[in-house]
Amino acid sequence: MANQKPDDSDPLLNPPATASNRGSNGGGRTPWASLIGFAGLAVNLALCIYRAEGDRGTIAFVSFAYLNLLLLFWCIRQLDRAPPPHGSAARGRIRAAVWILATSLTAAFTWKVAAGGAPPPPPVAWLMAAATVVGGFYGFFVHEEK
């Protein structure tokens, strides 16, 4: 009995495809929570640029972070919608893009924290960032779900 294959008709193991688990927005429904979140990010970007008072470094940093987040969320959505085979080339390219975007965002924020003299000393901040990047790489590419 322990080696018995699970029944494919079991709704707990194989739930029917619904709007919440098939990777779409419900067949044309507007994803209001996402739109509100992105609008909040856009307002935050505008306020940061306004408060930067012409400081090009700050404007470049917040613009980079905003665009990086937009691309990261878009790539994650594409990854959710990609065909299920885990070894497919399309999924591999999208996962690489997600990892690169997350790594660049981690590096940008670590650079900002280390330069600002925040409580963790710069080597500790960079060590934590490196552990995050290496752990993400391991989880995303080495120990992928088979």
PDB file of C-alpha atoms in Angstrom:
ATOM      1  CA  MET A   1       0.000   0.000   0.000  1.00  0.00           C
ATOM      2  CA  ALA A   2       2.895   2.387   0.700  1.00  0.00           C
ATOM      3  CA  ASN A   3       4.081   2.203  -2.934  1.00  0.00           C
ATOM      4  CA  GLN A   4       0.638   2.800  -4.386  1.00  0.00           C
ATOM      5  CA  LYS A   5       0.338   5.673  -6.893  1.00  0.00           C
ATOM      6  CA  PRO A   6      -2.001   8.474  -5.857  1.00  0.00           C
ATOM      7  CA  ASP A   7      -5.335   8.621  -7.606  1.00  0.00           C
ATOM      8  CA  ASP A   8      -5.325  11.375 -10.276  1.00  0.00           C
ATOM      9  CA  SER A   9      -8.956  12.131  -9.528  1.00  0.00           C
ATOM     10  CA  ASP A  10      -8.217  13.116  -5.920  1.00  0.00           C
ATOM     11  CA  PRO A  11      -9.198  16.820  -5.681  1.00  0.00           C
ATOM     12  CA  LEU A  12      -6.736  17.436  -2.851  1.00  0.00           C
ATOM     13  CA  LEU A  13      -3.751  16.255  -4.891  1.00  0.00           C
ATOM     14  CA  ASN A  14      -4.932  17.505  -8.301  1.00  0.00           C
ATOM     15  CA  PRO A  15      -7.347  20.403  -7.844  1.00  0.00           C
ATOM     16  CA  PRO A  16      -9.390  21.426 -10.871  1.00  0.00           C
ATOM     17  CA  ALA A  17      -8.035  24.354 -12.880  1.00  0.00           C
ATOM     18  CA  THR A  18      -9.500  27.595 -11.599  1.00  0.00           C
ATOM     19  CA  ALA A  19      -8.657  31.259 -12.078  1.00  0.00           C
ATOM     20  CA  SER A  20      -6.563  31.230  -8.908  1.00  0.00           C
ATOM     21  CA  ASN A  21      -4.352  28.275  -9.792  1.00  0.00           C
ATOM     22  CA  ARG A  22      -3.972  28.274 -13.568  1.00  0.00           C
ATOM     23  CA  GLY A  23      -1.804  31.391 -13.741  1.00  0.00           C
ATOM     24  CA  SER A  24      -4.271  33.704 -15.442  1.00  0.00           C
ATOM     25  CA  ASN A  25      -6.223  36.648 -14.218  1.00  0.00           C
ATOM     26  CA  GLY A  26      -9.519  34.834 -14.320  1.00  0.00           C
ATOM     27  CA  GLY A  27     -10.356  34.991 -17.991  1.00  0.00           C
ATOM     28  CA  GLY A  28     -10.429  38.733 -18.467  1.00  0.00           C
ATOM     29  CA  ARG A  29     -11.025  40.000 -14.946  1.00  0.00           C
ATOM     30  CA  THR A  30      -8.931  42.948 -13.890  1.00  0.00           C
ATOM     31  CA  PRO A  31      -6.303  42.095 -11.237  1.00  0.00           C
ATOM     32  CA  TRP A  32      -7.244  45.016  -8.987  1.00  0.00           C
ATOM     33  CA  ALA A  33      -4.840  44.197  -6.174  1.00  0.00           C
ATOM     34  CA  SER A  34      -1.911  44.178  -8.604  1.00  0.00           C
ATOM     35  CA  LEU A  35      -3.014  47.421 -10.225  1.00  0.00           C
ATOM     36  CA  ILE A  36      -3.375  49.115  -6.840  1.00  0.00           C
ATOM     37  CA  GLY A  37       0.061  47.853  -5.812  1.00  0.00           C
ATOM     38  CA  PHE A  38       1.692  49.124  -8.995  1.00  0.00           C
ATOM     39  CA  ALA A  39      -0.094  52.463  -8.663  1.00  0.00           C
ATOM     40  CA  GLY A  40       1.256  52.733  -5.117  1.00  0.00           C
ATOM     41  CA  LEU A  41       4.755  51.975  -6.393  1.00  0.00           C
ATOM     42  CA  ALA A  42       4.388  54.634  -9.098  1.00  0.00           C
ATOM     43  CA  VAL A  43       3.238  57.232  -6.541  1.00  0.00           C
ATOM     44  CA  ASN A  44       6.158  56.276  -4.313  1.00  0.00           C
ATOM     45  CA  LEU A  45       8.552  56.682  -7.265  1.00  0.00           C
ATOM     46  CA  ALA A  46       7.141  60.130  -8.035  1.00  0.00           C
ATOM     47  CA  LEU A  47       7.437  61.210  -4.398  1.00  0.00           C
ATOM     48  CA  CYS A  48      11.020  59.940  -4.184  1.00  0.00           C
ATOM     49  CA  ILE A  49      11.982  61.826  -7.338  1.00  0.00           C
ATOM     50  CA  TYR A  50      10.298  64.974  -6.014  1.00  0.00           C
ATOM     51  CA  ARG A  51      12.070  64.699  -2.634  1.00  0.00           C
ATOM     52  CA  ALA A  52      15.438  63.994  -4.301  1.00  0.00           C
ATOM     53  CA  GLU A  53      15.584  67.687  -5.252  1.00  0.00           C
ATOM     54  CA  GLY A  54      17.605  67.041  -8.401  1.00  0.00           C
ATOM     55  CA  ASP A  55      20.072  64.531  -6.910  1.00  0.00           C
ATOM     56  CA  ARG A  56      20.750  62.420 -10.000  1.00  0.00           C
ATOM     57  CA  GLY A  57      22.184  59.495  -8.019  1.00  0.00           C
ATOM     58  CA  THR A  58      19.031  59.168  -5.929  1.00  0.00           C
ATOM     59  CA  ILE A  59      16.764  59.571  -8.951  1.00  0.00           C
ATOM     60  CA  ALA A  60      18.745  56.914 -10.843  1.00  0.00           C
ATOM     61  CA  PHE A  61      18.607  54.537  -7.869  1.00  0.00           C
ATOM     62  CA  VAL A  62      14.847  54.781  -7.282  1.00  0.00           C
ATOM     63  CA  SER A  63      14.122  54.634 -11.026  1.00  0.00           C
ATOM     64  CA  PHE A  64      16.311  51.543 -11.377  1.00  0.00           C
ATOM     65  CA  ALA A  65      14.621  49.870  -8.409  1.00  0.00           C
ATOM     66  CA  TYR A  66      11.140  50.658  -9.769  1.00  0.00           C
ATOM     67  CA  LEU A  67      11.876  49.393 -13.284  1.00  0.00           C
ATOM     68  CA  ASN A  68      13.639  46.342 -11.882  1.00  0.00           C
ATOM     69  CA  LEU A  69      10.603  45.500  -9.735  1.00  0.00           C
ATOM     70  CA  LEU A  70       8.264  45.910 -12.706  1.00  0.00           C
ATOM     71  CA  LEU A  71      10.409  43.572 -14.806  1.00  0.00           C
ATOM     72  CA  LEU A  72      10.754  41.127 -11.921  1.00  0.00           C
ATOM     73  CA  PHE A  73       6.992  40.910 -11.386  1.00  0.00           C
ATOM     74  CA  TRP A  74       6.412  40.552 -15.131  1.00  0.00           C
ATOM     75  CA  CYS A  75       8.987  37.730 -15.364  1.00  0.00           C
ATOM     76  CA  ILE A  76       7.485  35.948 -12.363  1.00  0.00           C
ATOM     77  CA  ARG A  77       4.077  36.104 -14.040  1.00  0.00           C
ATOM     78  CA  GLN A  78       5.608  34.683 -17.227  1.00  0.00           C
ATOM     79  CA  LEU A  79       7.200  31.910 -15.179  1.00  0.00           C
ATOM     80  CA  ASP A  80       3.816  31.063 -13.655  1.00  0.00           C
ATOM     81  CA  ARG A  81       2.258  30.924 -17.126  1.00  0.00           C
ATOM     82  CA  ALA A  82       5.099  28.929 -18.767  1.00  0.00           C
ATOM     83  CA  PRO A  83       4.424  25.337 -19.809  1.00  0.00           C
ATOM     84  CA  PRO A  84       4.715  22.835 -16.955  1.00  0.00           C
ATOM     85  CA  PRO A  85       7.732  20.768 -18.036  1.00  0.00           C
ATOM     86  CA  HIS A  86      10.388  21.774 -15.534  1.00  0.00           C
ATOM     87  CA  GLY A  87      13.247  21.164 -17.966  1.00  0.00           C
ATOM     88  CA  SER A  88      11.926  23.320 -20.802  1.00  0.00           C
ATOM     89  CA  ALA A  89      14.213  25.945 -22.338  1.00  0.00           C
ATOM     90  CA  ALA A  90      11.578  28.692 -22.005  1.00  0.00           C
ATOM     91  CA  ARG A  91      11.207  28.119 -18.262  1.00  0.00           C
ATOM     92  CA  GLY A  92      14.976  28.043 -17.882  1.00  0.00           C
ATOM     93  CA  ARG A  93      15.375  31.418 -19.617  1.00  0.00           C
ATOM     94  CA  ILE A  94      12.614  32.987 -17.552  1.00  0.00           C
ATOM     95  CA  ARG A  95      14.049  31.589 -14.312  1.00  0.00           C
ATOM     96  CA  ALA A  96      17.466  32.976 -15.254  1.00  0.00           C
ATOM     97  CA  ALA A  97      15.888  36.390 -15.875  1.00  0.00           C
ATOM     98  CA  VAL A  98      14.103  36.256 -12.499  1.00  0.00           C
ATOM     99  CA  TRP A  99      17.344  35.337 -10.725  1.00  0.00           C
ATOM    100  CA  ILE A 100      19.336  38.080 -12.489  1.00  0.00           C
ATOM    101  CA  LEU A 101      16.706  40.720 -11.688  1.00  0.00           C
ATOM    102  CA  ALA A 102      16.486  39.634  -8.050  1.00  0.00           C
ATOM    103  CA  THR A 103      20.281  39.572  -7.787  1.00  0.00           C
ATOM    104  CA  SER A 104      20.648  43.060  -9.261  1.00  0.00           C
ATOM    105  CA  LEU A 105      17.996  44.405  -6.895  1.00  0.00           C
ATOM    106  CA  THR A 106      19.744  42.754  -3.937  1.00  0.00           C
ATOM    107  CA  ALA A 107      23.089  44.235  -5.016  1.00  0.00           C
ATOM    108  CA  ALA A 108      21.609  47.714  -5.488  1.00  0.00           C
ATOM    109  CA  PHE A 109      19.990  47.788  -2.061  1.00  0.00           C
ATOM    110  CA  THR A 110      23.086  46.301  -0.409  1.00  0.00           C
ATOM    111  CA  TRP A 111      25.247  48.957  -2.066  1.00  0.00           C
ATOM    112  CA  LYS A 112      22.910  51.655  -0.759  1.00  0.00           C
ATOM    113  CA  VAL A 113      22.870  50.196   2.779  1.00  0.00           C
ATOM    114  CA  ALA A 114      26.648  49.687   2.858  1.00  0.00           C
ATOM    115  CA  ALA A 115      27.289  53.235   1.604  1.00  0.00           C
ATOM    116  CA  GLY A 116      24.902  54.772   4.116  1.00  0.00           C
ATOM    117  CA  GLY A 117      26.680  53.438   7.175  1.00  0.00           C
ATOM    118  CA  ALA A 118      23.586  51.664   8.482  1.00  0.00           C
ATOM    119  CA  PRO A 119      23.941  49.413  11.577  1.00  0.00           C
ATOM    120  CA  PRO A 120      25.253  46.291   9.828  1.00  0.00           C
ATOM    121  CA  PRO A 121      28.857  47.042   8.785  1.00  0.00           C
ATOM    122  CA  PRO A 122      29.408  46.890   5.005  1.00  0.00           C
ATOM    123  CA  PRO A 123      31.162  43.484   5.008  1.00  0.00           C
ATOM    124  CA  VAL A 124      28.272  41.970   6.962  1.00  0.00           C
ATOM    125  CA  ALA A 125      25.732  43.499   4.573  1.00  0.00           C
ATOM    126  CA  TRP A 126      27.621  42.168   1.535  1.00  0.00           C
ATOM    127  CA  LEU A 127      28.008  38.736   3.150  1.00  0.00           C
ATOM    128  CA  MET A 128      24.262  38.575   3.774  1.00  0.00           C
ATOM    129  CA  ALA A 129      23.568  39.667   0.187  1.00  0.00           C
ATOM    130  CA  ALA A 130      25.968  37.048  -1.164  1.00  0.00           C
ATOM    131  CA  ALA A 131      24.288  34.347   0.938  1.00  0.00           C
ATOM    132  CA  THR A 132      20.907  35.434  -0.433  1.00  0.00           C
ATOM    133  CA  VAL A 133      22.127  35.351  -4.034  1.00  0.00           C
ATOM    134  CA  VAL A 134      23.871  31.982  -3.662  1.00  0.00           C
ATOM    135  CA  GLY A 135      20.859  30.524  -1.840  1.00  0.00           C
ATOM    136  CA  GLY A 136      18.553  31.796  -4.566  1.00  0.00           C
ATOM    137  CA  PHE A 137      20.764  30.276  -7.248  1.00  0.00           C
ATOM    138  CA  TYR A 138      20.853  26.953  -5.423  1.00  0.00           C
ATOM    139  CA  GLY A 139      17.103  26.879  -4.901  1.00  0.00           C
ATOM    140  CA  PHE A 140      16.281  28.027  -8.403  1.00  0.00           C
ATOM    141  CA  PHE A 141      18.757  26.056 -10.516  1.00  0.00           C
ATOM    142  CA  VAL A 142      20.526  23.322  -8.520  1.00  0.00           C
ATOM    143  CA  HIS A 143      17.755  22.006  -6.289  1.00  0.00           C
ATOM    144  CA  GLU A 144      14.872  22.513  -8.677  1.00  0.00           C
ATOM    145  CA  GLU A 145      11.743  20.443  -8.310  1.00  0.00           C
ATOM    146  CA  LYS A 146      12.085  17.267 -10.384  1.00  0.00           C
TER     147      LYS A 146
END
